[in-house]
Coordinates of N, CA and C in Angstrom, one line a residue:
M1 N 6.2 -23.5 -17.4 CA 6.2 -23.9 -16.1 C 6.8 -23.0 -15.3
A2 N 6.0 -21.9 -14.5 CA 6.9 -21.3 -13.5 C 7.0 -21.8 -12.3
V3 N 8.0 -21.5 -11.7 CA 8.5 -22.0 -10.2 C 7.9 -20.8 -9.1
K4 N 7.3 -21.3 -8.0 CA 6.7 -20.5 -7.4 C 7.7 -20.2 -6.2
N5 N 8.1 -19.0 -6.1 CA 9.5 -18.5 -4.9 C 8.4 -18.6 -3.6
N6 N 8.7 -19.4 -2.7 CA 8.0 -19.8 -1.4 C 9.1 -20.0 -0.3
P7 N 9.6 -19.1 0.5 CA 10.6 -19.2 1.4 C 10.0 -20.2 2.5
S8 N 9.3 -20.4 3.2 CA 8.7 -21.1 3.7 C 8.5 -22.7 3.3
P9 N 8.7 -23.9 4.2 CA 8.2 -25.2 3.6 C 6.9 -25.1 3.7
K10 N 6.5 -26.2 2.9 CA 5.2 -26.2 2.6 C 4.4 -27.5 3.9
R11 N 3.8 -26.8 4.8 CA 3.1 -27.8 5.8 C 1.7 -28.1 5.6
K12 N 1.1 -28.5 6.2 CA -0.6 -28.7 6.2 C -1.0 -27.9 7.0
A13 N -1.6 -27.0 6.4 CA -2.6 -26.0 7.0 C -3.8 -26.9 7.7
P14 N -4.1 -25.9 9.1 CA -5.1 -26.6 9.8 C -6.5 -26.4 9.0
S15 N -7.3 -27.3 9.5 CA -8.5 -27.0 8.5 C -9.5 -25.6 9.2
T16 N -10.1 -24.9 8.2 CA -10.4 -23.8 8.3 C -11.9 -23.9 8.7
F17 N -12.7 -25.1 8.6 CA -14.2 -25.6 8.7 C -14.6 -25.2 9.9
G18 N -15.7 -24.2 9.9 CA -16.3 -24.1 11.3 C -15.6 -22.8 12.1
L19 N -15.0 -21.9 11.1 CA -14.2 -20.6 12.0 C -14.6 -19.6 11.2
G20 N -16.1 -19.7 10.7 CA -16.4 -17.9 10.0 C -16.8 -17.2 10.8
A21 N -17.1 -17.1 11.9 CA -17.0 -16.2 13.1 C -15.4 -15.5 13.4
E22 N -14.6 -16.8 13.6 CA -13.5 -16.4 13.9 C -12.6 -15.3 12.6
K23 N -12.8 -16.3 11.7 CA -11.9 -15.6 10.5 C -12.7 -14.1 10.2
Q24 N -13.8 -13.8 10.3 CA -14.2 -12.4 10.1 C -13.6 -11.5 11.4
F25 N -13.5 -12.0 12.4 CA -13.0 -11.3 13.5 C -11.6 -11.3 13.4
F26 N -10.8 -11.8 12.7 CA -9.4 -11.8 12.5 C -9.2 -10.9 10.9
I27 N -10.1 -11.0 10.5 CA -9.6 -9.8 8.9 C -9.9 -8.6 9.4
E28 N -11.3 -8.4 10.1 CA -11.7 -7.1 10.5 C -10.6 -6.4 11.4
N29 N -10.0 -6.9 12.4 CA -9.0 -6.5 13.4 C -7.8 -6.2 12.9
L30 N -7.5 -7.4 12.1 CA -6.0 -7.0 11.2 C -6.1 -5.9 10.4
S31 N -7.0 -5.7 9.6 CA -7.3 -4.4 8.9 C -7.2 -3.3 9.5
V32 N -7.9 -3.2 10.9 CA -8.1 -2.1 11.6 C -6.5 -1.6 12.2
L33 N -6.1 -2.7 12.8 CA -4.9 -2.7 13.7 C -3.6 -2.0 12.5
L34 N -3.8 -2.9 11.4 CA -2.6 -2.2 10.4 C -2.8 -0.9 10.0
S35 N -4.1 -0.7 9.5 CA -3.9 0.8 9.3 C -4.0 1.7 10.2
S36 N -4.1 1.3 11.5 CA -3.6 2.2 12.5 C -2.1 2.4 12.5
G37 N -1.5 1.7 12.0 CA 0.2 1.8 11.9 C 0.9 0.6 12.8
M38 N 0.1 -0.1 13.1 CA 0.5 -1.2 14.1 C 1.4 -2.2 12.8
D39 N 2.6 -2.8 13.5 CA 3.3 -3.6 12.5 C 2.6 -5.2 12.7
I40 N 2.8 -5.6 11.5 CA 2.2 -7.1 11.3 C 2.2 -8.0 12.3
S41 N 3.5 -8.1 12.4 CA 4.0 -9.0 13.8 C 3.2 -8.7 15.3
T42 N 3.2 -7.5 15.5 CA 2.2 -6.9 17.0 C 0.8 -7.0 16.6
A43 N 0.3 -6.9 15.6 CA -1.0 -6.9 14.9 C -1.5 -8.5 15.2
L44 N -0.9 -9.5 14.8 CA -1.1 -10.9 15.0 C -1.2 -11.1 16.3
K45 N -0.3 -10.7 17.0 CA -0.2 -11.4 18.6 C -1.4 -10.6 19.4
A46 N -1.7 -9.6 19.0 CA -2.9 -8.7 19.5 C -4.1 -9.5 19.3
I47 N -4.2 -9.9 18.2 CA -5.2 -10.6 17.6 C -5.6 -12.1 18.5
K48 N -4.5 -12.5 18.3 CA -4.1 -13.9 19.2 C -4.7 -14.0 20.4
A49 N -4.2 -12.9 21.1 CA -4.7 -12.8 22.4 C -6.3 -13.1 22.6
E50 N -7.1 -12.4 21.5 CA -8.7 -12.3 21.9 C -9.3 -13.6 21.4
I51 N -8.5 -14.3 20.5 CA -9.2 -15.7 19.7 C -9.1 -16.9 20.8
R52 N -10.5 -17.3 20.9 CA -10.6 -18.6 21.8 C -10.2 -19.8 21.2
S53 N -10.5 -19.9 19.7 CA -10.3 -21.1 19.0 C -9.0 -21.7 19.0
K54 N -8.6 -22.8 19.2 CA -7.3 -23.4 19.4 C -6.7 -23.7 17.8
T55 N -7.6 -23.7 17.0 CA -7.3 -24.0 15.9 C -6.9 -22.6 15.0
M56 N -7.7 -21.4 15.5 CA -7.4 -20.2 14.9 C -5.9 -19.8 15.3
K57 N -5.5 -20.0 16.8 CA -4.6 -19.4 17.5 C -3.3 -20.4 16.7
E58 N -3.6 -21.4 16.3 CA -2.4 -22.5 15.4 C -2.1 -21.7 14.1
I59 N -3.2 -21.3 13.1 CA -3.3 -20.9 12.0 C -2.5 -19.3 12.5
I60 N -2.6 -18.7 13.4 CA -1.9 -17.2 13.5 C -0.5 -17.3 13.9
D61 N -0.1 -18.5 14.4 CA 1.7 -19.0 14.9 C 1.9 -19.0 13.6
N62 N 1.3 -20.1 12.9 CA 1.9 -20.3 11.6 C 2.3 -19.2 10.5
L63 N 1.1 -18.3 10.7 CA 1.6 -16.8 10.0 C 2.4 -16.1 10.4
E64 N 2.5 -16.1 11.7 CA 3.7 -15.2 12.6 C 5.2 -15.7 12.1
E65 N 5.1 -17.1 12.1 CA 6.5 -17.8 12.0 C 6.9 -17.5 10.5
D66 N 5.5 -17.5 9.5 CA 6.0 -17.7 8.1 C 6.3 -16.0 7.8
V67 N 5.9 -14.9 8.3 CA 6.0 -13.5 8.1 C 7.5 -13.3 8.7
K68 N 7.7 -13.9 10.2 CA 9.0 -13.5 10.4 C 10.1 -14.3 10.0
G69 N 9.8 -15.0 8.8 CA 10.9 -16.0 7.8 C 10.8 -15.2 6.7
G70 N 10.5 -14.1 6.3 CA 10.4 -13.4 5.4 C 9.4 -13.3 4.1
S71 N 8.3 -14.2 4.3 CA 7.1 -14.3 3.6 C 6.4 -13.1 3.7
P72 N 6.2 -12.7 2.4 CA 4.8 -11.6 2.7 C 3.6 -12.0 3.3
L73 N 2.7 -11.2 3.8 CA 1.7 -11.7 4.3 C 0.9 -12.1 3.5
W74 N 0.8 -11.9 2.3 CA -0.5 -12.3 1.4 C -0.1 -13.9 1.3
R75 N 1.2 -14.3 0.8 CA 1.9 -15.5 0.9 C 1.4 -16.5 2.0
A76 N 1.6 -15.9 3.0 CA 1.4 -16.4 4.5 C -0.1 -17.0 4.6
L77 N -0.8 -16.2 4.1 CA -2.4 -16.1 4.1 C -2.7 -17.3 3.1
E78 N -2.0 -17.3 2.0 CA -2.3 -18.1 1.2 C -2.1 -19.6 1.5
N79 N -1.0 -19.8 2.4 CA -0.2 -21.2 2.5 C -1.2 -21.5 3.5
M80 N -1.8 -20.8 4.2 CA -2.9 -21.2 5.4 C -4.3 -21.8 4.8
N81 N -4.4 -21.3 3.5 CA -5.7 -21.5 3.2 C -7.0 -20.8 3.9
L82 N -6.6 -19.8 4.7 CA -7.7 -18.9 5.7 C -9.0 -18.0 4.8
L83 N -8.3 -17.3 4.0 CA -9.2 -16.8 3.2 C -9.4 -17.0 1.9
A84 N -10.5 -16.6 1.2 CA -10.7 -16.7 -0.4 C -9.5 -16.1 -1.5
P85 N -9.3 -16.6 -2.3 CA -8.4 -16.0 -3.1 C -8.5 -14.7 -3.5
Q86 N -9.8 -14.0 -3.5 CA -10.0 -12.9 -3.9 C -9.5 -11.8 -2.7
V87 N -9.7 -12.5 -1.7 CA -9.3 -11.4 -0.4 C -7.5 -11.7 -0.3
I88 N -7.1 -12.7 -0.6 CA -5.6 -12.7 -0.6 C -5.1 -11.9 -2.1
S89 N -5.9 -11.7 -3.0 CA -5.3 -11.0 -3.7 C -5.4 -9.2 -3.3
L90 N -6.4 -9.0 -2.9 CA -6.5 -7.5 -2.2 C -5.5 -7.4 -1.2
V91 N -4.9 -8.0 -0.4 CA -4.1 -8.0 0.5 C -2.5 -8.0 -0.3
R92 N -2.4 -8.9 -1.1 CA -1.5 -8.6 -2.2 C -1.1 -7.3 -2.9
I93 N -2.2 -6.7 -3.3 CA -2.2 -5.4 -3.9 C -1.9 -4.3 -2.7
G94 N -2.3 -4.6 -1.5 CA -2.3 -3.5 -0.3 C -0.9 -3.5 0.0
E95 N 0.0 -4.8 -0.3 CA 1.1 -4.8 0.1 C 2.3 -4.3 -0.8

């Protein structure tokens, strides 16, 4: 049995139910900002400033905390249950 190396403490991820448009906005903008050369932390802050949903802002806060704590982006996304496993795999490959 393999043990996952997870530097961030396991916390309950907010429900992503009803965030379809917000998730789409998030992933599209994250992709554009990161491909333009912006660092992950700055990109997350920029996206959070444009998001209206309190739940999505909480998710982005948790992502920022995980990434600042040394977790790779794919792991932080996986912890939040924000995106489908296939999308997280693509992020992992890209990192």
